[in-house]
Coordinates of C-alpha atoms and ligand atoms in Angstrom, one line a residue:
X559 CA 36.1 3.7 -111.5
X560 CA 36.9 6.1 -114.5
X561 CA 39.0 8.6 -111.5
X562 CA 41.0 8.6 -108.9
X563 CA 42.2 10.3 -106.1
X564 CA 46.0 10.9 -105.9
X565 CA 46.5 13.4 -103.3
X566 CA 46.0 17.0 -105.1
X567 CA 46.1 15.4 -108.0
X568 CA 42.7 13.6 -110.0
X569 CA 43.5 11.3 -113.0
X570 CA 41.1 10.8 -114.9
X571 CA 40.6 7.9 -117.4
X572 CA 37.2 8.7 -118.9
X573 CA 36.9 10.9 -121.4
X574 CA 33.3 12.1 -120.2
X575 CA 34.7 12.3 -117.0
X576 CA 37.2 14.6 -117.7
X577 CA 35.2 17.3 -120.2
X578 CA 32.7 17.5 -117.5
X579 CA 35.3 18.8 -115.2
X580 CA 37.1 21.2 -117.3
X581 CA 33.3 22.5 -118.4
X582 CA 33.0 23.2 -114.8
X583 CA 36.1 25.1 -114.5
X584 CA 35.5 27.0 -117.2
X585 CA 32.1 28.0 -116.0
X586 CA 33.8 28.8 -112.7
X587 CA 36.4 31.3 -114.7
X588 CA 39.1 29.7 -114.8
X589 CA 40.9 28.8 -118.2
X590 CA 41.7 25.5 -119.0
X591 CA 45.8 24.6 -119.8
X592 CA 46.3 21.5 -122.1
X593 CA 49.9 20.2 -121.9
X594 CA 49.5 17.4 -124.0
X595 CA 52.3 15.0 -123.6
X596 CA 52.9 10.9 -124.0
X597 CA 54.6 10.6 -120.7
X598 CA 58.1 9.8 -120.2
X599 CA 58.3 12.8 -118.7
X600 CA 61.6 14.8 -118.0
X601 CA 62.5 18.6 -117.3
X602 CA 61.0 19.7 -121.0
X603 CA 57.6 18.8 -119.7
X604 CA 58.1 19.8 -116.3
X605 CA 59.5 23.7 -118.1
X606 CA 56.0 23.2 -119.9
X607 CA 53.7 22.5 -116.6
X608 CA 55.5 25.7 -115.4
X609 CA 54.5 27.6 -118.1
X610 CA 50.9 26.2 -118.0
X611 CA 50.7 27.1 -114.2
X612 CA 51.9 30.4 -114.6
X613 CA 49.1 31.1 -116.2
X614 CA 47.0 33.4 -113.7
X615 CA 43.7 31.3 -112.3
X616 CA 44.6 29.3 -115.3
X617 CA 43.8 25.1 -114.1
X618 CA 45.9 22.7 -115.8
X619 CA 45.3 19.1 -117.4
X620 CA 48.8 16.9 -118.2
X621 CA 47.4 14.4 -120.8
X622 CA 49.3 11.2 -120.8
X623 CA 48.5 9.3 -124.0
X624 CA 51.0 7.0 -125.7
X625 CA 49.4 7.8 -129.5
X626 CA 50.7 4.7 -131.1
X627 CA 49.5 6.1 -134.6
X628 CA 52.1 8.5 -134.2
X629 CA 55.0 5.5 -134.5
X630 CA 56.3 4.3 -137.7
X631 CA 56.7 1.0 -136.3
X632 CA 55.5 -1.4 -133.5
X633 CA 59.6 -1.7 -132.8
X634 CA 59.3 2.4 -131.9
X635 CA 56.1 1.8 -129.9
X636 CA 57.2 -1.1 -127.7
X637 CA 60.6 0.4 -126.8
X638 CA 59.0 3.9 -125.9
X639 CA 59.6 4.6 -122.5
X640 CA 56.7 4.9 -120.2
X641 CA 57.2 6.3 -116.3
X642 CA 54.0 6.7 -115.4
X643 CA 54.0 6.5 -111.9
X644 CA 57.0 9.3 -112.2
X645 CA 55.3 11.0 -114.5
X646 CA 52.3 11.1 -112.1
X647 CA 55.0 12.3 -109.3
X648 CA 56.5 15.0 -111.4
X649 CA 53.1 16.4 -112.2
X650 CA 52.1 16.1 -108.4
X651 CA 55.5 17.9 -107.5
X652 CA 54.3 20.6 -110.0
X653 CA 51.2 21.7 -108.5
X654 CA 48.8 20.4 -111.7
X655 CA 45.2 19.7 -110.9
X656 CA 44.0 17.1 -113.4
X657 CA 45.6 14.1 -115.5
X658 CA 43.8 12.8 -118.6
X659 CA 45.4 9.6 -119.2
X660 CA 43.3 7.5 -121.4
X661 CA 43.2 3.8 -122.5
X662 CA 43.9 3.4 -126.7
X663 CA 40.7 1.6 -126.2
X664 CA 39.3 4.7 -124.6
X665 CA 40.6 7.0 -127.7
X666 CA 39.6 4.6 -130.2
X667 CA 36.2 5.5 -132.1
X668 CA 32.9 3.5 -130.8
X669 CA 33.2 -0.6 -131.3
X670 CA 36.8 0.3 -133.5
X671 CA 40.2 0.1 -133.1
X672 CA 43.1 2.8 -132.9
X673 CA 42.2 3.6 -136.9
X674 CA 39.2 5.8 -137.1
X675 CA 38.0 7.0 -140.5
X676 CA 38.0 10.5 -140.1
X677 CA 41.5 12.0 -139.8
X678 CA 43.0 15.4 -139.6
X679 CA 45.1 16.2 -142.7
X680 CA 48.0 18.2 -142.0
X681 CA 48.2 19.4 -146.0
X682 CA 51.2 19.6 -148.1
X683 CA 53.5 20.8 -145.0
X684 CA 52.8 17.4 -143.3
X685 CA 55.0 15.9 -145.8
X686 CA 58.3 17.8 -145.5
X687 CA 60.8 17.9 -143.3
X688 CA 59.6 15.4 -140.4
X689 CA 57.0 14.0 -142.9
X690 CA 58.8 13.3 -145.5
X691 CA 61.0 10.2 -143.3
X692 CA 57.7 9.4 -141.4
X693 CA 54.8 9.1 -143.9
X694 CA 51.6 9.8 -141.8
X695 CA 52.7 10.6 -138.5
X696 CA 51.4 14.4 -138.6
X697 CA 48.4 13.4 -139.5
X698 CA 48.7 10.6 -136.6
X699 CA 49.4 14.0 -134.1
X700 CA 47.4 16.3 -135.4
X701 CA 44.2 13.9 -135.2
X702 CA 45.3 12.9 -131.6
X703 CA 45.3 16.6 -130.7
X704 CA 42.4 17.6 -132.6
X705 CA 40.5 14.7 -130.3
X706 CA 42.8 15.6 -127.1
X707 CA 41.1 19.4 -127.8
X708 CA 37.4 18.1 -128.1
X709 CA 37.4 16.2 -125.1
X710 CA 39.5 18.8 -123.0
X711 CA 38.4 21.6 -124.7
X712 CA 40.9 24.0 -123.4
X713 CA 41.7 27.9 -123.7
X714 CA 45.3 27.3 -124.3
X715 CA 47.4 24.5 -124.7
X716 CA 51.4 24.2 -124.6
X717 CA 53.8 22.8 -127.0
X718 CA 57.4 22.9 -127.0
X719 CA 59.5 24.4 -129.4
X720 CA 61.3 21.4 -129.7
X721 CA 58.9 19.9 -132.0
X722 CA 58.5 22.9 -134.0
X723 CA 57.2 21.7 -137.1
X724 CA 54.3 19.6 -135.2
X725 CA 54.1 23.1 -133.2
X726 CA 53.6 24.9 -136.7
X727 CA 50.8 22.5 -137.6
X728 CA 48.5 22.4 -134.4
X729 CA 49.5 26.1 -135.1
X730 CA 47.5 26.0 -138.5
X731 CA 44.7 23.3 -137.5
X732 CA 43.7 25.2 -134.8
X733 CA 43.4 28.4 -137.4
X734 CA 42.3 27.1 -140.2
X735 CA 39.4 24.8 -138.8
X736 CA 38.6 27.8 -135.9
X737 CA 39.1 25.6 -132.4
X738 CA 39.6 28.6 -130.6
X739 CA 42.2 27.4 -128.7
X740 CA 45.3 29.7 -127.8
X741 CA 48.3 27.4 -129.2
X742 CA 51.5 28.8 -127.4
X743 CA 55.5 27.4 -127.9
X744 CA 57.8 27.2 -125.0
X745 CA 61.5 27.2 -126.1
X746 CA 63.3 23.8 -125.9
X747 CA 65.1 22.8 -122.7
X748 CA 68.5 22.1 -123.1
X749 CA 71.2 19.6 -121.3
X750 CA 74.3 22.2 -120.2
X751 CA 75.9 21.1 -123.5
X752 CA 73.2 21.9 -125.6
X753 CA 71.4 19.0 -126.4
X754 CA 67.8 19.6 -126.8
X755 CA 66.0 17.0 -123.9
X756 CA 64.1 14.2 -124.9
X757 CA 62.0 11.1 -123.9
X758 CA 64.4 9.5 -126.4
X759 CA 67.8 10.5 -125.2
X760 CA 67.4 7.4 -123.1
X761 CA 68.6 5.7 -126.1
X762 CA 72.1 7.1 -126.4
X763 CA 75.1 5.4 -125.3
X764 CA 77.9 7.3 -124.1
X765 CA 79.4 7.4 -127.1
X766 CA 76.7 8.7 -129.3
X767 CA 75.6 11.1 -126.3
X768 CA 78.7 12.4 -126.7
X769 CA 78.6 13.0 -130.8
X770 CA 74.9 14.3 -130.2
X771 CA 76.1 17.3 -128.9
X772 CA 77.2 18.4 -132.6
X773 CA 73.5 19.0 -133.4
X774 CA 72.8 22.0 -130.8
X775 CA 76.4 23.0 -131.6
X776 CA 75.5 23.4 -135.6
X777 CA 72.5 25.2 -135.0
X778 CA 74.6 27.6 -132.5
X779 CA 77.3 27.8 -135.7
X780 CA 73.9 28.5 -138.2
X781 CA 72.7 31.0 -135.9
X782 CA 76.1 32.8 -135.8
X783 CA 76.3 33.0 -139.0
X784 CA 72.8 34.4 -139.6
X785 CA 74.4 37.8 -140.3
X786 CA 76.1 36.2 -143.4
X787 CA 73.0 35.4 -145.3
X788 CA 71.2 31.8 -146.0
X789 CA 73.8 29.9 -147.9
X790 CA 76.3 31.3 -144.9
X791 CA 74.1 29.5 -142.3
X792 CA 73.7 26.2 -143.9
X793 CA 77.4 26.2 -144.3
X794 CA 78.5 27.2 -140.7
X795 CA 76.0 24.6 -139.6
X796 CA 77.0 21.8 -141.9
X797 CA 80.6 22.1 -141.1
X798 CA 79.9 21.5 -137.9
X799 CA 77.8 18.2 -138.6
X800 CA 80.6 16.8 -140.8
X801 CA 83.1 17.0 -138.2
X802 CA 81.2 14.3 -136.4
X803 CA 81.2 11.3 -138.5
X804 CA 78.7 9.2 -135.9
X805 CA 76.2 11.6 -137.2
X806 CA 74.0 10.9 -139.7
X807 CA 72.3 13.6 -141.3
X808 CA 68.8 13.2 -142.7
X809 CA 67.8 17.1 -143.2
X810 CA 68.9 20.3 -142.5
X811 CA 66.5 23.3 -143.6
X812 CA 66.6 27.1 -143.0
X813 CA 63.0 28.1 -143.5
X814 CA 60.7 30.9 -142.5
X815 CA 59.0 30.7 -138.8
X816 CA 56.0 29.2 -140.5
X817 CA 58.0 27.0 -142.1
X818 CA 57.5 28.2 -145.8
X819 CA 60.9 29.2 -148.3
X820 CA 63.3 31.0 -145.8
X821 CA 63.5 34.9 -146.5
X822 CA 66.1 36.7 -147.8
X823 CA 66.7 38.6 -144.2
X824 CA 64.2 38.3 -141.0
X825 CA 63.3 35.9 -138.9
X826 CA 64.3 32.3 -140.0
X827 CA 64.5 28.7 -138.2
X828 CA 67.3 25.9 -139.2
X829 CA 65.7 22.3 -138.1
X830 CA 67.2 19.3 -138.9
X831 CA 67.0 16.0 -137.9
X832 CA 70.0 13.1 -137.9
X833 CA 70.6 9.6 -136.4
X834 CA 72.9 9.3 -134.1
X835 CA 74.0 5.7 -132.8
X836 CA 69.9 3.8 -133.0
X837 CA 68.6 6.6 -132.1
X838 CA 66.7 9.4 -134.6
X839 CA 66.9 13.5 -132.9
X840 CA 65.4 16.2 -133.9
X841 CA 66.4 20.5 -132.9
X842 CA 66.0 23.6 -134.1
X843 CA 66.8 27.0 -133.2
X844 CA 65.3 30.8 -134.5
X845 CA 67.6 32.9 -136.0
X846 CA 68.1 36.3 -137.6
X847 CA 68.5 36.6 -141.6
X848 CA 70.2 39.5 -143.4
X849 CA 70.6 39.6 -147.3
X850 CA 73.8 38.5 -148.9
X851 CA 75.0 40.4 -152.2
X852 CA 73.1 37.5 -154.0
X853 CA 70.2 38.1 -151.7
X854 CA 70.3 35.0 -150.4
X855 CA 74.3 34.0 -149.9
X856 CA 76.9 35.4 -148.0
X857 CA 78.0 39.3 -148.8
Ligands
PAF634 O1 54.8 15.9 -128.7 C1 54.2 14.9 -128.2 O2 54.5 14.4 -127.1 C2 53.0 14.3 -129.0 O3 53.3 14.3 -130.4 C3 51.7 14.8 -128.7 C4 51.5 16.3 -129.0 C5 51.4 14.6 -127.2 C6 50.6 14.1 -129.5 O4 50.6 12.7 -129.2

């Protein structure tokens, strides 16, 4: 049995299963939705389904696929959390049609393991920000997606802003090797303090929950002080972050929206990504850039 049944809702293990069913949808007019995910579902994903159903006669697939390529190390992998049967609910709850949730064995190339030879490359991005503390996880994502997309092949799929540099790349795959597929960002969903949600907030104790908050609250500061010019927003936000000494910084970048050199006034974004307590978070947040006297700095 590659499918099964579960009320409205078909899960579907086998790939050739599950392409022959979104060909058929297609063929009846209705687009295909890809919200790719690798469960642990919370209310960032369920903002995403909501997204994907809004689309009009739109059908939507959830994959479920813990990539464990992605992970810098088995420790990550094994203490991932996995809900599946509440993932499975939450998706039911939502209305969605299909779920792809494969085997790794299932993912893996013919008679291999997880490591096929052909990979996507994410280029020179890939190894900044994000890539530059976890060497080979973009291209760990971006050759999971790029398979997720042959076997689905979808009109649109959804990614939230949350990861925005992995939504910058699937961004650029998808243009520079033509997959015609419509790659959309839905803006992060956010605790009532600001913390951006997250399979891993799990993780935090109450006392680094509590010092997590200075992340969303620095990008907030950044934002602010967006007005100022470049070198204003990297000090608002830093300030911030050294206030909180059970933070531990790792980056913080104000770049352009595709993630090249930040302008000297537009549109911007300020990412970063810090340890709190065990536990490694990433945010970010779009902002508006005007010029300093220096062009860059504060006037
Ligand atoms: O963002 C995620 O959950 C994963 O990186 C993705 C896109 C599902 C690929 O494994």
């Amino acid at each position: 049995m590659t499918s099964r049944l579960r009320g409205e809702l078909t899960v579907h293990e086998d790939p050739a299963a599950l392409s022959a069913v979104t060909r058929s949808l297609r063929l009846a007019g209705h687009p295909v939705v890809l919200v790719p995910t690798m469960g642990a579902l919370h209310a960032g994903h369920r903002a995403l389904i909501r997204a994907a159903r809004a689309i009009p006669s739109g059908r939507t697939v959830v994959s479920i696929y813990l990539n464990p390529l992605q992970f810098g190390s088995r420790h990550d992998l094994d203490r991932y959390p996995r809900s599946f049967d509440a993932d499975l609910a939450m998706c039911r709850e939502e209305g969605v049609e299909l779920v792809f949730a494969p085997s790794v064995a299932t993912m893996s190339p013919p008679g291999g393991d997880t490591t096929g030879d052909t990979t996507v490359s994410p280029g020179a991005l890939g190894a900044q920000l994000e890539g530059a503390s976890r060497a080979g996880h973009f291209a760990a994502v971006l050759t999971v997606v790029a398979t997720l997309f042959g076997i689905v092949a979808p009109d649109r799929a959804l990614f939230g802003e949350k990861d925005y540099q992995q939504l910058v790349l699937v961004q650029r795959m998808v243009a520079d090797l033509q997959m015609g597929v419509q790659v959309l960002g839905v803006p992060t969903a956010r605790d009532a303090d600001g913390l951006a949600l997250s399979s891993r907030n799990i993780y935090l104790d109450a006392e680094a929950r509590g010092a997590a908050v200075a992340l969303s609250a620095a990008l907030s500061a950044g934002a602010k002080a967006g007005g100022q010019g470049h070198d204003a927003v990297l000090a608002a936000a830093g300030e911030v972050l050294a206030r909180q000494p059970a933070v531990a910084l790792d980056y913080l970048a104000l770049r352009n929206p595709q993630l090249g050199p930040a302008p000297a006034q537009g549109p911007a974004r300020l990412l970063l990504a810090a340890t709190v307590g065990t536990t490694r978070l990433i945010d970010n947040v779009g902002l508006q850039l005007s010029a300093g006297s220096n062009g860059r700095g504060a006037p």
